[in-house]
Coordinates of C-alpha atoms and ligand atoms in Angstrom, one line a residue:
M14 CA -30.1 129.2 114.8
Q15 CA -32.2 129.0 111.7
S16 CA -35.9 128.4 111.6
F17 CA -36.0 124.7 112.0
S18 CA -39.0 123.7 110.0
Q19 CA -38.2 125.7 106.9
Q20 CA -35.6 123.7 104.9
L21 CA -36.3 120.2 106.1
I22 CA -36.9 118.8 102.6
N23 CA -34.7 116.0 101.5
Q24 CA -31.7 116.7 103.6
Q25 CA -29.4 114.7 105.9
F26 CA -26.9 115.9 108.4
I27 CA -23.6 114.1 107.7
N28 CA -20.1 115.2 108.6
N29 CA -21.4 118.6 109.9
Q30 CA -23.1 119.4 106.6
W31 CA -26.7 119.4 105.4
V32 CA -26.5 117.3 102.3
P33 CA -29.2 116.0 99.8
S34 CA -30.6 112.6 100.7
A35 CA -30.2 109.8 98.2
G36 CA -33.8 108.9 98.9
T37 CA -36.6 110.0 96.5
R38 CA -39.7 109.5 98.7
L39 CA -40.9 112.4 100.9
L40 CA -43.0 112.0 104.0
D41 CA -45.4 114.5 105.5
V42 CA -44.7 116.0 108.9
M43 CA -48.0 117.0 110.6
N44 CA -49.3 119.3 113.2
P45 CA -51.7 116.9 114.9
Y46 CA -53.8 119.6 116.5
R47 CA -54.5 121.5 113.3
E48 CA -54.2 118.4 111.0
V49 CA -52.0 120.3 108.6
R50 CA -48.7 119.5 107.1
I51 CA -45.9 121.6 108.5
A52 CA -42.9 120.1 106.7
Q53 CA -41.8 117.3 104.6
V54 CA -39.0 115.0 105.3
T55 CA -37.0 112.5 103.2
A56 CA -37.8 108.9 103.8
G57 CA -34.0 108.3 103.4
D58 CA -32.1 105.6 101.7
A59 CA -29.5 102.9 102.4
A60 CA -26.9 105.1 100.6
D61 CA -27.5 107.9 103.2
V62 CA -26.8 105.3 105.9
D63 CA -23.6 104.2 104.2
T64 CA -22.3 107.8 103.9
A65 CA -23.2 108.6 107.5
V66 CA -21.6 105.5 108.9
K67 CA -18.4 106.1 107.0
A68 CA -18.3 109.7 108.5
A69 CA -18.9 108.3 112.0
K70 CA -16.2 105.6 111.5
Q71 CA -13.7 108.1 110.3
A72 CA -14.4 110.5 113.2
Q73 CA -14.4 107.9 116.0
P74 CA -10.6 107.4 116.8
A75 CA -10.0 111.2 117.2
W76 CA -13.2 111.5 119.3
Q77 CA -12.1 108.7 121.6
A78 CA -8.5 110.1 121.8
L79 CA -9.9 113.5 123.1
G80 CA -10.6 111.9 126.4
G81 CA -13.6 112.1 128.7
S82 CA -13.0 115.6 130.1
A83 CA -12.7 117.2 126.6
R84 CA -15.8 115.4 125.4
A85 CA -17.7 116.6 128.5
K86 CA -17.3 120.2 127.4
Y87 CA -19.4 119.4 124.3
L88 CA -22.0 117.6 126.3
D89 CA -22.3 120.7 128.5
G90 CA -22.4 122.7 125.3
F91 CA -25.5 120.7 124.2
A92 CA -27.2 121.4 127.5
D93 CA -26.3 125.1 127.4
A94 CA -27.6 125.5 123.9
L95 CA -30.8 123.6 124.7
V96 CA -31.4 126.0 127.6
A97 CA -30.6 129.0 125.4
H98 CA -33.1 128.0 122.8
R99 CA -35.7 126.6 125.2
D100 CA -38.7 128.6 124.2
S101 CA -38.4 128.0 120.5
I102 CA -37.6 124.3 120.9
I103 CA -40.6 123.7 123.2
T104 CA -43.0 125.5 120.8
L105 CA -41.6 123.4 117.9
S106 CA -41.9 120.2 119.9
A107 CA -45.5 120.9 121.0
T108 CA -46.5 121.8 117.5
N109 CA -45.0 118.7 115.9
N110 CA -45.9 116.2 118.7
G111 CA -49.2 117.6 120.1
K112 CA -48.1 117.6 123.7
P113 CA -49.0 120.6 125.8
L114 CA -46.2 123.2 126.2
A115 CA -45.6 122.2 129.9
E116 CA -45.1 118.6 128.9
A117 CA -42.8 119.6 126.0
G118 CA -40.9 121.6 128.7
I119 CA -40.5 118.4 130.7
D120 CA -39.2 116.5 127.7
L121 CA -36.6 119.2 127.1
D122 CA -35.6 119.7 130.7
D123 CA -35.1 116.0 131.2
A124 CA -32.9 115.9 128.1
I125 CA -30.9 118.9 129.4
A126 CA -30.4 117.1 132.8
C127 CA -29.2 114.0 130.8
Y128 CA -26.6 115.9 128.8
R129 CA -25.3 117.5 132.0
Y130 CA -25.3 114.2 133.9
Y131 CA -23.2 112.4 131.2
A132 CA -20.8 115.4 131.0
G133 CA -20.1 114.5 134.6
Q134 CA -19.8 110.8 133.8
A135 CA -17.4 111.5 130.9
R136 CA -15.1 113.4 133.3
A137 CA -15.3 110.6 135.8
L138 CA -14.4 108.1 133.1
D139 CA -10.9 109.5 132.7
A140 CA -10.3 108.8 136.4
R141 CA -11.5 105.2 136.0
Q142 CA -9.1 104.3 133.2
G143 CA -6.3 102.0 134.3
E144 CA -7.7 101.2 137.7
L145 CA -5.7 98.4 139.4
V146 CA -7.5 95.1 139.9
S147 CA -6.9 93.3 143.1
V148 CA -5.7 89.8 142.0
E149 CA -4.7 86.7 144.0
M150 CA -1.8 85.6 141.7
A151 CA 1.6 86.9 143.0
G152 CA 3.8 89.1 140.7
V153 CA 0.9 89.9 138.3
E154 CA -0.5 93.3 137.6
A155 CA -4.0 93.8 136.0
R156 CA -5.6 97.1 135.0
T157 CA -9.1 97.9 133.8
Y158 CA -9.8 100.2 130.8
H159 CA -13.1 101.2 129.3
D160 CA -13.1 101.7 125.5
P161 CA -16.0 103.0 123.5
V162 CA -18.0 100.4 121.6
G163 CA -17.3 102.3 118.3
V164 CA -19.9 103.5 115.8
V165 CA -23.5 103.4 117.2
G166 CA -26.9 103.6 115.5
L167 CA -29.5 105.3 117.7
I168 CA -33.1 104.9 116.7
A169 CA -35.7 107.0 118.5
P170 CA -39.5 107.0 118.8
W171 CA -42.0 110.0 118.5
N172 CA -43.5 110.2 122.0
F173 CA -40.7 112.0 123.8
P174 CA -38.3 112.9 121.0
L175 CA -35.8 115.0 122.9
V176 CA -35.4 112.9 126.0
T177 CA -35.4 109.5 124.3
S178 CA -32.6 110.6 121.9
A179 CA -30.7 112.3 124.8
W180 CA -30.7 109.0 126.8
K181 CA -28.8 107.5 123.9
L182 CA -26.7 110.3 122.4
A183 CA -25.4 111.8 125.7
P184 CA -23.9 108.5 127.0
A185 CA -22.7 107.4 123.6
L186 CA -20.7 110.6 123.1
A187 CA -19.5 110.6 126.7
A188 CA -18.1 107.1 126.1
G189 CA -16.2 108.1 123.0
C190 CA -18.6 106.6 120.5
T191 CA -19.6 108.4 117.3
A192 CA -23.2 108.3 116.3
V193 CA -25.8 108.0 113.6
L194 CA -29.1 109.2 115.1
K195 CA -32.4 108.4 113.5
P196 CA -35.4 110.4 114.8
S197 CA -38.9 109.1 114.2
E198 CA -40.2 110.3 110.9
V199 CA -43.4 111.4 112.8
T200 CA -41.5 114.0 114.9
P201 CA -38.3 114.9 113.1
L202 CA -38.4 118.6 114.0
P203 CA -37.4 118.6 117.7
E204 CA -34.3 116.4 117.1
R205 CA -33.2 118.4 114.1
V206 CA -32.2 121.0 116.6
L207 CA -29.4 118.7 117.8
A208 CA -27.7 119.0 114.4
E209 CA -28.0 122.8 114.5
I210 CA -26.5 122.7 118.0
A211 CA -23.6 120.5 116.9
L212 CA -22.7 123.2 114.4
E213 CA -23.2 125.9 117.0
I214 CA -20.9 124.3 119.6
G215 CA -18.3 123.2 117.0
L216 CA -18.7 119.5 117.6
P217 CA -16.0 117.7 115.5
A218 CA -17.4 116.7 112.1
G219 CA -18.8 113.1 111.9
V220 CA -19.3 112.7 115.7
L221 CA -23.0 113.2 115.3
N222 CA -24.8 112.4 112.1
L223 CA -28.5 112.7 111.9
L224 CA -30.6 110.9 109.3
N225 CA -34.2 111.6 108.6
G226 CA -36.3 108.8 107.3
D227 CA -38.5 105.9 108.1
G228 CA -37.9 102.4 109.1
E229 CA -37.6 101.1 105.6
G230 CA -35.3 103.9 104.3
I231 CA -33.0 104.4 107.3
G232 CA -33.9 102.2 110.3
A233 CA -33.5 98.8 108.7
P234 CA -30.3 99.6 106.7
L235 CA -28.8 101.1 109.9
S236 CA -29.6 98.0 111.9
H237 CA -28.0 95.8 109.2
H238 CA -25.0 97.9 108.5
P239 CA -21.7 95.9 109.0
D240 CA -19.8 98.9 110.4
V241 CA -22.4 99.8 113.0
D242 CA -21.0 98.2 116.3
K243 CA -24.1 98.7 118.3
I244 CA -27.8 99.6 117.9
S245 CA -29.7 101.3 120.7
F246 CA -33.4 101.3 119.9
T247 CA -36.5 102.7 121.6
G248 CA -39.9 101.8 120.1
S249 CA -42.3 99.0 119.6
N250 CA -41.7 95.3 120.3
R251 CA -42.3 94.4 116.7
V252 CA -39.6 96.6 115.4
G253 CA -37.3 96.0 118.3
E254 CA -37.3 92.3 117.5
A255 CA -36.5 93.0 113.9
V256 CA -33.6 95.2 115.0
M257 CA -32.3 92.5 117.3
Q258 CA -32.4 90.0 114.5
A259 CA -30.5 92.3 112.2
A260 CA -27.8 92.9 114.8
S261 CA -27.5 89.2 115.6
A262 CA -26.3 88.5 112.0
R263 CA -23.0 90.2 112.9
T264 CA -23.1 89.7 116.7
A265 CA -23.5 93.4 117.3
S266 CA -24.9 94.4 120.7
V267 CA -28.3 96.0 121.1
S268 CA -30.1 98.0 123.8
L269 CA -33.8 97.8 123.5
E270 CA -36.3 100.0 125.3
L271 CA -39.7 98.6 124.3
G272 CA -43.3 98.6 125.3
G273 CA -45.0 98.4 128.7
K274 CA -48.3 97.7 130.4
S275 CA -47.4 99.0 133.9
P276 CA -49.6 98.4 136.9
I277 CA -50.5 101.0 139.6
L278 CA -51.6 99.3 142.9
V279 CA -53.8 101.3 145.2
M280 CA -54.0 99.7 148.6
E281 CA -56.9 99.9 151.1
D282 CA -55.0 102.3 153.4
A283 CA -54.5 104.9 150.6
D284 CA -56.3 108.2 150.6
P285 CA -58.6 108.0 147.6
G286 CA -58.2 111.7 146.6
Q287 CA -54.4 111.6 146.8
A288 CA -54.3 108.2 145.0
A289 CA -56.5 109.6 142.2
D290 CA -54.0 112.4 141.6
W291 CA -51.2 109.8 141.1
V292 CA -53.4 107.6 138.9
M293 CA -54.2 110.6 136.7
A294 CA -50.5 111.6 136.4
G295 CA -49.6 108.0 135.5
I296 CA -52.0 107.7 132.5
Y297 CA -53.2 110.9 131.0
F298 CA -49.8 112.7 130.8
N299 CA -48.8 113.0 127.1
A300 CA -52.3 111.6 126.2
G301 CA -51.2 108.2 127.6
Q302 CA -48.5 107.9 124.9
I303 CA -45.9 106.9 127.5
C304 CA -44.1 103.6 127.5
S305 CA -44.2 103.7 131.4
A306 CA -47.8 104.7 131.6
T307 CA -49.4 103.0 134.6
S308 CA -52.3 101.8 132.5
R309 CA -53.5 98.8 134.7
L310 CA -55.1 100.0 137.9
L311 CA -55.3 97.3 140.6
V312 CA -57.4 98.8 143.3
H313 CA -58.3 97.2 146.6
E314 CA -62.1 96.6 146.7
D315 CA -62.4 98.6 150.0
V316 CA -61.4 101.9 148.3
A317 CA -62.6 101.1 144.7
E318 CA -65.8 103.1 144.8
A319 CA -64.2 106.2 146.4
L320 CA -61.3 106.0 143.9
Y321 CA -63.5 105.7 140.8
S322 CA -65.6 108.7 141.9
A323 CA -62.5 110.8 142.6
L324 CA -61.1 109.9 139.2
A325 CA -64.4 110.7 137.4
E326 CA -64.3 114.1 139.1
R327 CA -60.7 114.8 137.9
M328 CA -61.4 113.5 134.4
D329 CA -64.4 115.8 134.0
A330 CA -62.0 118.7 134.9
L331 CA -59.5 118.0 132.1
T332 CA -59.1 120.6 129.4
L333 CA -58.5 119.1 125.9
G334 CA -57.3 121.5 123.3
D335 CA -54.5 123.5 121.7
P336 CA -51.1 122.3 122.9
L337 CA -49.8 125.8 122.6
A338 CA -52.6 127.3 124.8
E339 CA -52.1 127.9 128.5
G340 CA -54.3 125.6 130.6
T341 CA -54.4 122.7 128.2
D342 CA -54.2 119.4 130.0
L343 CA -54.5 117.0 127.0
G344 CA -53.4 117.6 123.5
P345 CA -54.3 115.3 120.5
L346 CA -52.6 112.0 119.9
T347 CA -49.4 112.5 117.9
S348 CA -50.6 111.0 114.6
A349 CA -53.8 109.9 112.9
K350 CA -52.3 106.4 112.8
Q351 CA -51.9 106.3 116.6
R352 CA -55.4 107.7 117.1
D353 CA -56.8 105.0 114.9
A354 CA -54.8 102.3 116.7
V355 CA -56.2 103.4 120.1
Q356 CA -59.7 103.7 118.6
R357 CA -59.6 100.0 117.7
Y358 CA -59.2 99.2 121.4
L359 CA -62.1 101.4 122.2
D360 CA -64.2 99.6 119.7
L361 CA -63.1 96.3 121.2
A362 CA -64.1 97.5 124.6
E363 CA -67.6 98.2 123.3
Q364 CA -67.8 94.7 121.8
E365 CA -66.7 93.2 125.1
G366 CA -69.3 95.2 127.0
L367 CA -66.7 96.8 129.3
T368 CA -68.1 99.3 131.9
A369 CA -66.8 102.8 131.2
V370 CA -66.6 105.2 134.2
R371 CA -65.6 107.9 131.6
D372 CA -65.3 107.7 127.9
G373 CA -66.2 109.6 124.7
K374 CA -69.8 109.9 125.8
H375 CA -68.8 112.1 128.7
C376 CA -66.6 114.5 126.8
T377 CA -66.8 116.9 123.9
L378 CA -63.7 116.7 121.7
P379 CA -62.2 119.7 119.9
E380 CA -63.5 120.0 116.3
K381 CA -60.1 119.4 114.8
G382 CA -57.1 117.3 115.8
Y383 CA -56.4 113.7 116.5
F384 CA -58.2 113.7 119.8
L385 CA -59.6 110.9 121.8
A386 CA -61.5 111.3 125.1
P387 CA -59.7 110.3 128.3
T388 CA -61.2 106.9 129.0
L389 CA -61.5 104.7 132.2
Y390 CA -63.0 101.2 132.2
R391 CA -63.6 99.5 135.5
D392 CA -63.8 95.8 136.4
V393 CA -61.9 94.8 133.2
P394 CA -61.4 91.0 133.0
V395 CA -57.7 90.1 133.1
E396 CA -58.3 88.0 130.0
S397 CA -59.3 91.1 128.0
R398 CA -56.8 92.3 125.4
L399 CA -57.3 95.8 126.8
W400 CA -55.9 94.5 130.1
Q401 CA -53.0 92.7 128.5
E402 CA -51.8 94.8 125.6
E403 CA -50.1 98.1 125.4
I404 CA -52.7 100.6 124.1
F405 CA -50.4 103.7 124.1
G406 CA -53.3 106.2 124.5
P407 CA -55.4 107.9 127.2
V408 CA -57.1 104.6 128.2
L409 CA -57.0 103.3 131.8
C410 CA -58.2 99.8 132.8
G411 CA -59.2 99.1 136.4
H412 CA -59.6 95.8 138.2
S413 CA -60.5 95.3 141.9
V414 CA -58.5 93.0 144.2
G415 CA -59.3 91.6 147.6
S416 CA -55.7 91.4 149.0
E417 CA -52.2 92.6 148.8
A418 CA -51.1 89.1 147.6
E419 CA -53.6 89.2 144.7
A420 CA -52.5 92.7 143.7
V421 CA -48.9 91.6 143.5
Q422 CA -49.7 88.5 141.6
L423 CA -51.8 90.3 139.0
A424 CA -49.3 93.1 138.8
N425 CA -46.6 90.7 137.8
D426 CA -48.9 88.7 135.5
S427 CA -47.8 90.5 132.3
V428 CA -45.4 90.0 129.5
F429 CA -44.0 93.5 130.2
G430 CA -42.1 94.8 133.1
L431 CA -41.1 98.4 132.6
A432 CA -42.5 100.2 135.6
A433 CA -45.0 100.0 138.4
T434 CA -46.5 102.3 141.1
V435 CA -47.6 101.5 144.6
I436 CA -49.9 103.8 146.5
S437 CA -50.3 103.2 150.3
G438 CA -50.8 105.2 153.4
D439 CA -47.8 103.4 154.8
P440 CA -44.7 104.2 152.8
E441 CA -42.8 101.2 154.3
R442 CA -45.5 98.9 153.2
A443 CA -45.4 100.5 149.7
K444 CA -41.7 99.9 149.5
R445 CA -42.0 96.3 150.6
I446 CA -44.7 95.7 148.0
G447 CA -42.5 97.4 145.4
R448 CA -39.7 95.0 146.1
Q449 CA -41.9 92.1 145.0
L450 CA -42.7 93.7 141.6
K451 CA -40.9 92.7 138.4
A452 CA -40.1 95.9 136.7
G453 CA -37.2 98.3 136.2
S454 CA -38.7 101.3 137.9
I455 CA -41.0 101.2 140.9
W456 CA -42.5 104.4 142.2
Y457 CA -44.2 104.6 145.6
N458 CA -46.6 107.4 146.5
S459 CA -45.4 109.3 143.4
E460 CA -45.5 108.8 139.6
Q461 CA -43.2 108.9 136.6
L462 CA -40.1 110.0 138.5
V463 CA -37.3 109.6 136.0
L464 CA -33.9 110.6 137.3
P465 CA -30.7 110.8 135.3
E466 CA -28.9 108.9 138.1
T467 CA -31.2 105.9 138.2
G468 CA -31.5 103.2 135.5
W469 CA -34.3 103.1 133.0
G470 CA -35.3 99.9 131.2
G471 CA -37.5 96.8 131.5
F472 CA -37.8 93.3 132.6
K473 CA -39.2 90.7 130.3
R474 CA -40.5 92.0 126.9
S475 CA -40.0 95.6 127.9
G476 CA -36.5 95.4 126.7
I477 CA -32.8 94.6 127.1
G478 CA -30.3 96.7 129.0
R479 CA -30.6 99.9 130.9
E480 CA -30.4 103.6 130.0
L481 CA -29.5 106.4 132.4
G482 CA -27.2 106.2 135.4
P483 CA -23.8 104.5 135.2
W484 CA -25.5 101.6 133.4
G485 CA -26.4 103.9 130.5
L486 CA -22.8 104.7 130.0
S487 CA -21.7 101.1 130.3
A488 CA -24.0 100.3 127.4
Y489 CA -21.5 102.2 125.1
L490 CA -18.3 100.9 126.7
E491 CA -16.3 97.7 126.2
V492 CA -14.3 96.6 129.3
K493 CA -10.7 95.7 128.6
H494 CA -8.0 94.3 130.9
V495 CA -4.3 94.8 130.5
I496 CA -2.5 92.0 132.4
G497 CA 1.2 91.1 132.8
P498 CA 4.2 90.9 135.2
A499 CA 4.1 93.5 138.0
D500 CA 7.0 96.0 137.9
Ligands
NAD15 P1 -41.9 102.1 116.3 O1 -41.3 100.9 116.7 O2 -42.9 102.2 115.3 O3 -40.7 103.1 115.7 C1 -39.6 103.4 116.5 C2 -38.5 103.8 115.6 O4 -38.1 102.7 114.8 C3 -38.8 104.9 114.6 O5 -37.8 105.8 114.5 C4 -39.1 104.2 113.3 O6 -38.9 104.9 112.1 C5 -38.0 103.1 113.4 N1 -38.3 101.9 112.6 C6 -39.5 101.4 112.0 N2 -39.3 100.3 111.4 C7 -38.0 100.0 111.5 C8 -37.2 98.9 111.1 N3 -37.7 97.9 110.4 N4 -35.9 98.8 111.5 C9 -35.3 99.8 112.3 N5 -36.0 100.9 112.7 C10 -37.3 101.0 112.3 O7 -42.3 102.8 117.7 P2 -43.0 104.2 117.9 O8 -44.5 104.1 117.4 O9 -42.2 105.3 117.3 O10 -43.0 104.3 119.5 C11 -44.0 103.8 120.3 C12 -43.4 102.6 121.0 O11 -42.2 102.9 121.6 C13 -44.3 102.1 122.1 O12 -44.4 100.7 122.0 C14 -43.6 102.5 123.4 O13 -43.9 101.7 124.5 C15 -42.2 102.4 123.0 N6 -41.4 103.3 123.8 C16 -40.6 102.7 124.8 C17 -39.8 103.5 125.6 C18 -39.0 102.9 126.7 O14 -38.2 103.6 127.3 N7 -39.1 101.6 127.0 C19 -39.9 104.9 125.5 C20 -40.7 105.4 124.5 C21 -41.4 104.6 123.7

């Protein structure tokens, strides 16, 4: 495999070839720790989209005709190649994204698990084709088939580049769809590896096309393209809504994985030290740039003081620094733009007079890099924008509650519903509380457990549809019934 970052100037991967982009604008790809440019990438152009969609459309019937078991071999091939190149991919990902090596490893390992899982699902799909439906009407036979949706546009964000693209690409290919994948222009380097792997494993030409570019150059034309049968998008609500609008003009289906403002409920019977470990894991991982970050802490007033002091202790022990260095807990934010967006919330907190348990005054930042101090505000009013809006950075807002009922009510009082966590000394109680929460993933006495077998997606404004599990495959299948006289 070539050195990924070398020749990434003005190229697109279409029909198994690196070809010049029709776009003339170039975008800088940064190392957010060193604040230096490490590559440039084309902003792309509608003409690139057109060529890639044509290639995908031409390749689709043969890819579908291969059958699930044959497609599964390629998905296993992706997983094997990602394993084989693990070290170089993780280094590349940590360098481009700013996440510590261990977290880059989790991004990659979860992606590998996803390719393997959907290899299994692709094999199982063959056995599901033509299943007999039990019908009341005498003399009638009905059978169920699952056809691929067709050509799919897959648009990914920058926070977990490998896993967010795997959650789309693996089920799409398993289903028999062909794809045009658009990585985020902020972190195009990790996903570029997928094109190199497609060549390495001999994936048929046109099955995976990868277009570098930004929203204007690639994202919008892809969402509007008449030959794209479905768009699967992960990113912000603002862009997700634009994608949905574009798809609605031709009644194309969409899957949307959008923002979150997930609660973590710490009940009065929780051990404060153990609870603090879960709270930390839920917000400071990936410098808080996680859609499912549990960024609203609802703590019972009986344990609030003990919890805040346990959190302060743990926050003081965090090491901020080089993502490639052993022992780094927090890297920089992934871009200057994201650092500035989070800083605006910190400025607002100052204006609102919020009480910081820990903030920039308690922490010395590395001299270079898009760093922000891990921050914890307590007693945040529920009317505050910091309580209500997704910040997408290392900022936790706490609020005390007097009862379980109040905790549940405030947990559900959000426009989002992606995830939630319940910490209690009584696991049965934690599960019972979890059942009352409106979110796609509820963790109890744990955090951020994302499994290929369970669904991923949100209630309310956190999105539409589910990735992962059998639901993730269904998102790329059309159900069809063949009905007639029984033999
Ligand atoms: P973003 O919406 O800015 O960008 C996402 C992708 O959309 C990028 O590839 C971007 O180039 C592209 N894009 C931009 N404008 C477009 C347009 N007009 N049409 C089509 N595509 C366009 O989001 P981001 O900053 O990359 O990611 C952060 C957001 O993603 C956060 O809100 C986070 O919560 C969300 N996210 C959600 C999940 C989830 O599973 N629910 C996972 C990760 C991130």
